[in-house]
CSV table of C-alpha atoms in Angstrom, one decimal:
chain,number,residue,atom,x,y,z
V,229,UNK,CA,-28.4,33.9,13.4
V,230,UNK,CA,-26.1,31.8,11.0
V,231,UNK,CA,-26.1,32.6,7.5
V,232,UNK,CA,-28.3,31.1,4.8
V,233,UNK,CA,-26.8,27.6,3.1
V,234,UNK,CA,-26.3,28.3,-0.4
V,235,UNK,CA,-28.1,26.2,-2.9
V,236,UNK,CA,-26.4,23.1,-3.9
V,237,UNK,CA,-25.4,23.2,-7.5
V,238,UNK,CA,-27.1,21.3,-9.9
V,239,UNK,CA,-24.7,17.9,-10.8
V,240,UNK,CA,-23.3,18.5,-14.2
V,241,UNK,CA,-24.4,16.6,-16.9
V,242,UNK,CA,-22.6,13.0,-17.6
V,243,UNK,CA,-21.4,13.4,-13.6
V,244,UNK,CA,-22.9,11.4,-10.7
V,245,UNK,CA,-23.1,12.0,-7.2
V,246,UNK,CA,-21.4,10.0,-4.7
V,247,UNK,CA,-21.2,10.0,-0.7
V,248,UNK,CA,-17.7,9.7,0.5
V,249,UNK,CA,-19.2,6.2,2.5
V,250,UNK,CA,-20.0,4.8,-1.3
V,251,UNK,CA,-16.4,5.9,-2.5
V,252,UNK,CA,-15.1,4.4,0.6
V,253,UNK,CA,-17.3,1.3,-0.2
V,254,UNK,CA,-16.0,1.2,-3.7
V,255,UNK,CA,-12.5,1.2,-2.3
V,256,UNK,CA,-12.8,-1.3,0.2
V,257,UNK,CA,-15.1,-3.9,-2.5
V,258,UNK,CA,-12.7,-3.0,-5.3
V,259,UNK,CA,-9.7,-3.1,-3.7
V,260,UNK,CA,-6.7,-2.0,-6.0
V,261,UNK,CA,-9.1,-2.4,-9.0
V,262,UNK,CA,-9.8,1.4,-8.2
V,263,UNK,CA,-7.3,2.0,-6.3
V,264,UNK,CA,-4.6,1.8,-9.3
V,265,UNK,CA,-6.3,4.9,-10.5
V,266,UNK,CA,-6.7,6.9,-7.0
V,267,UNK,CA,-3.9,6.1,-4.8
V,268,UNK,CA,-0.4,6.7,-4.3
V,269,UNK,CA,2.0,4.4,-2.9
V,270,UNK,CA,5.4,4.9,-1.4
V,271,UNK,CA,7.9,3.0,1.1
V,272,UNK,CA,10.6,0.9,1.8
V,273,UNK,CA,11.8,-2.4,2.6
V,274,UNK,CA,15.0,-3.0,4.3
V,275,UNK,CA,17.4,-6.1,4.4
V,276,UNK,CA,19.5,-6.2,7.1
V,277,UNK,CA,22.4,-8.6,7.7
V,278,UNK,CA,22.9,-10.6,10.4
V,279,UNK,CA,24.8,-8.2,12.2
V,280,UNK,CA,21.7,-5.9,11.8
V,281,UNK,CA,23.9,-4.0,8.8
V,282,UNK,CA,21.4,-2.4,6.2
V,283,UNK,CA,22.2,-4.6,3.1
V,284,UNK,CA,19.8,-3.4,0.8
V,285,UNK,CA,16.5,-0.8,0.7
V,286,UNK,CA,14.3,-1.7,-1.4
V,287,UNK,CA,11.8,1.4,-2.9
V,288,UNK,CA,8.3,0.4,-3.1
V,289,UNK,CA,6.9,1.8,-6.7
V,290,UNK,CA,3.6,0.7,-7.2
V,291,UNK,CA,0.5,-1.4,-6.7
V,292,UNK,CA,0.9,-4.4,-8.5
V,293,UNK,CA,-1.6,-3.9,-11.8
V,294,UNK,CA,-1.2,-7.3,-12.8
V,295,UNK,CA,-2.5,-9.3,-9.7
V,296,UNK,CA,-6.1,-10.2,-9.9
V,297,UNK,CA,-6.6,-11.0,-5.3
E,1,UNK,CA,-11.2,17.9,-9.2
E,2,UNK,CA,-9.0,18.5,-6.2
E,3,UNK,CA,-10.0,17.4,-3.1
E,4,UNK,CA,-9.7,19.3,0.1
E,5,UNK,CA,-7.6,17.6,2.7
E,6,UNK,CA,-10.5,16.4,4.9
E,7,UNK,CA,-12.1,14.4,2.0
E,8,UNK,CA,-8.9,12.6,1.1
E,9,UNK,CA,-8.0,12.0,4.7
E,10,UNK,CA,-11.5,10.2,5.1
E,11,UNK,CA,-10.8,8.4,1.8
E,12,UNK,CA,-8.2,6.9,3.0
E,13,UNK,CA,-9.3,6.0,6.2
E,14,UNK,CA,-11.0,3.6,4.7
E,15,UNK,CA,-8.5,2.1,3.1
E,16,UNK,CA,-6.6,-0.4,5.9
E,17,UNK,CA,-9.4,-0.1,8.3
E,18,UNK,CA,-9.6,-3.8,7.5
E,19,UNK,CA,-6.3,-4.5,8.9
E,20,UNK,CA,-6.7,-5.3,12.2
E,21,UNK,CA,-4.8,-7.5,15.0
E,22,UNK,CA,-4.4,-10.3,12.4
E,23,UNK,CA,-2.9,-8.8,9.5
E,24,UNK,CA,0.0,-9.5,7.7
E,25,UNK,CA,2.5,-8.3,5.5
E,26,UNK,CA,4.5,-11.2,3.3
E,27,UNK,CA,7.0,-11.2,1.1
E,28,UNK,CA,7.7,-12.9,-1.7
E,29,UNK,CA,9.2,-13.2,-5.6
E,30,UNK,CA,8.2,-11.9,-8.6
E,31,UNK,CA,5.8,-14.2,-9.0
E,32,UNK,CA,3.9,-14.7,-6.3
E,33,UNK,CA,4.9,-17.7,-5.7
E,34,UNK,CA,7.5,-18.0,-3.2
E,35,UNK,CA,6.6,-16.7,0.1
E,36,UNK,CA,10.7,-15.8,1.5
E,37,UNK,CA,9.0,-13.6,4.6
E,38,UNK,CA,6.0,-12.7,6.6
E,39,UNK,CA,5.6,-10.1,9.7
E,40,UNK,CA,2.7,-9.1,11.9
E,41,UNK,CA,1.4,-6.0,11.5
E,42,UNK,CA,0.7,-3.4,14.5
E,43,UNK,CA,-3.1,-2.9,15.3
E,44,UNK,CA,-4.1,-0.5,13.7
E,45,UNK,CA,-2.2,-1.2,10.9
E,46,UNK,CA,-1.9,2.3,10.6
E,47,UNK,CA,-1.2,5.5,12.5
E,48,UNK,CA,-4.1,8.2,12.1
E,49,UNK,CA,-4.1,9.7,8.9
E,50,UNK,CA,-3.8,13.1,7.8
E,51,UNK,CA,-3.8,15.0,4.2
E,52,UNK,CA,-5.0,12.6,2.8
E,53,UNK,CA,-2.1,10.0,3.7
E,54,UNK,CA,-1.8,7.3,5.7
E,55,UNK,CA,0.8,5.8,6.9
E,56,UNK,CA,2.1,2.2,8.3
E,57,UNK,CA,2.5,1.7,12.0
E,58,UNK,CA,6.2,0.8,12.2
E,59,UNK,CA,6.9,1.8,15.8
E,60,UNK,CA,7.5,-2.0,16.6
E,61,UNK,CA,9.4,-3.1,13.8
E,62,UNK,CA,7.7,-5.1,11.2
E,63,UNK,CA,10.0,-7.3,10.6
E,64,UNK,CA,10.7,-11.1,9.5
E,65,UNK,CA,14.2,-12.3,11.4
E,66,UNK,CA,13.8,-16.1,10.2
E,67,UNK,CA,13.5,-15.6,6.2
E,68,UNK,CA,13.6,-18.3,3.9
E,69,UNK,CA,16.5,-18.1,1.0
E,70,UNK,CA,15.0,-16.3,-1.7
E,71,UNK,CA,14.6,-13.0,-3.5
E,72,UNK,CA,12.1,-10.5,-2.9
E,73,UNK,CA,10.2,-8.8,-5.4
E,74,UNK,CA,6.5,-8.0,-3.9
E,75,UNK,CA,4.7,-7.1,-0.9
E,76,UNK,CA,1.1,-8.4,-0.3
E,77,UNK,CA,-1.1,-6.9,2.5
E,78,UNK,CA,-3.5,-9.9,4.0
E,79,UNK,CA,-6.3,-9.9,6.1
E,80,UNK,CA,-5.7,-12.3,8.3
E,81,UNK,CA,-3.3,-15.7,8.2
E,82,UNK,CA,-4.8,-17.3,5.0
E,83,UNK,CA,-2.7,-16.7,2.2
E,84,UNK,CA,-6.1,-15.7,0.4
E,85,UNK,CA,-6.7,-13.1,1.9
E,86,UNK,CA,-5.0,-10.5,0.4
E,87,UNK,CA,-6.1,-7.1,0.6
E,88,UNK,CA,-3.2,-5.4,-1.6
E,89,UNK,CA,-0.4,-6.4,-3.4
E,90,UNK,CA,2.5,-4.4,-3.9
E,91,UNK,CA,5.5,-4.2,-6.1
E,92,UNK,CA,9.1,-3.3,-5.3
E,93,UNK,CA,11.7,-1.1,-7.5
E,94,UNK,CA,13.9,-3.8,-7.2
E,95,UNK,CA,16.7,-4.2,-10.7
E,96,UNK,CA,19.2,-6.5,-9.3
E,97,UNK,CA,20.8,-7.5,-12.4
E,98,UNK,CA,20.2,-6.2,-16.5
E,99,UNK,CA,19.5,-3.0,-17.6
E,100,UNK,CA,20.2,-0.6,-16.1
E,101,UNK,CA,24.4,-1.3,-16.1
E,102,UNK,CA,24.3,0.4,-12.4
E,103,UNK,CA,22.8,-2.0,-10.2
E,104,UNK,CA,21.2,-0.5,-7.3
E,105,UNK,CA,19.6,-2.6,-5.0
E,106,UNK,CA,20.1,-6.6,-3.9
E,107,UNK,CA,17.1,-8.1,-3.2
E,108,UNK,CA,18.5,-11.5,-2.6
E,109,UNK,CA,17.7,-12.6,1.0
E,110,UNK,CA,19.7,-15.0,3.1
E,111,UNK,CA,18.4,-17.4,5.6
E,112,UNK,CA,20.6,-14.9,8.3
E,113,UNK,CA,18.9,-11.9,7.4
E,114,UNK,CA,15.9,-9.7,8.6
E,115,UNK,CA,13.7,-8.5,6.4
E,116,UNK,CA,11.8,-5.3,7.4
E,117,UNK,CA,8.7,-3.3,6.0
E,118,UNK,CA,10.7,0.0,7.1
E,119,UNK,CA,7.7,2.1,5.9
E,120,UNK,CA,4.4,2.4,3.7
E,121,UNK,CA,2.7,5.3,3.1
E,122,UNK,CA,-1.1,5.4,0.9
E,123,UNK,CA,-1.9,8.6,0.0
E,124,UNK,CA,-5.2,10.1,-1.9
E,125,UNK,CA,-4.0,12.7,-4.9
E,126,UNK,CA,-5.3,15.9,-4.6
E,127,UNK,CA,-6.5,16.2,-7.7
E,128,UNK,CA,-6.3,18.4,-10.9
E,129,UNK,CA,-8.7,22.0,-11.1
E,130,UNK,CA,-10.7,21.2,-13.7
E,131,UNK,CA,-10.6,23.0,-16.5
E,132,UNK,CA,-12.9,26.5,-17.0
């Protein structure tokens, strides 16, 4: 016999529920409108020569804030 | 709030799936306005994520051999070939010339070169405890 669920605590006042499908939702409707403010973003470009030398890596830093898509 | 791993994994599941067969990454200059690149991305778009990170399927090279001359100064994520569909947009550390005096990176892109998204990660922050 499994153990009783505990009582879901009561939401605290000022905060509202949300179901990871609605945040996911939000994410995908808002695109980097929320995402500025959630998510991380790290990688690199490369430029290679045309003797397939690496001539540059470029860091990515950022979503860009300033782009309304 | 923190966020245990499985939330932010499922978080950002939801990010690229979007991206499917005709996706795109393109590059282009500071503003936007020149397009200097553009490479198919892998479907998925990304490899299965975990901790809350997910990260861009680069196992066939997503790569642009037959640039235009240009520099490159953003990345833009599209949904599919129209160059309105843009799902993110993305900007480079790129200081070719100014302040700082060191100059570490040339982003100027010749008509011989390949330019390659080498690697993208997204990842969902864990989060701060809040406080007592």
């Amino acid at each position: 016999m499994s153990a009783p669920t505990p009582p879901t605590p009561p939401i605290p006042e000022g905060r509202q529920e949300i179901s990871v499908e609605e945040l996911g939702g939000l994410i995908k409707r808002q695109g980097p409108t929320v995402a500025m403010n959630l998510l991380e973003v790290h990688g690199v470009v490369t430029i290679l020569d045309k003797d397939g030398n690496v001539k540059s890596k470029l860091e990515i830093v950022a979503l860009d804030p300033d782009e309304e898509i | 709030m923190q966020l245990v791993d499985a939330l932010r994994t499922t978080i950002a599941a939801t990010i690229p799936t979007d991206l499917s067969t005709t996706a795109f990454a393109r590059f282009y200059n500071v503003a936007f306005a020149i397009k200097v690149a553009t490479a198919s991305l892998a479907n998925p778009a990304f490899t299965a994520g975990a901790a809350g990170v997910q990260n861009l399927d680069v196992g066939t090279p997503v790569e642009d051999a037959s640039p235009l001359a240009g520099t490159v100064d953003r990345i833009g994520l599209y949904l599919n070939s129209t160059d309105t569909s843009a799902l993110w947009r993305i900007l480079l550390g790129v200081n070719p010339s100014g302040t700082p005096d060191v100059t570490m990176a040339n982003n100027v892109v010749a008509t011989t070169d390949t330019v390659q998204l080498s690697s993208l990660a997204i990842t969902v922050p864990i989060g701060t405890l809040d406080q007592a």
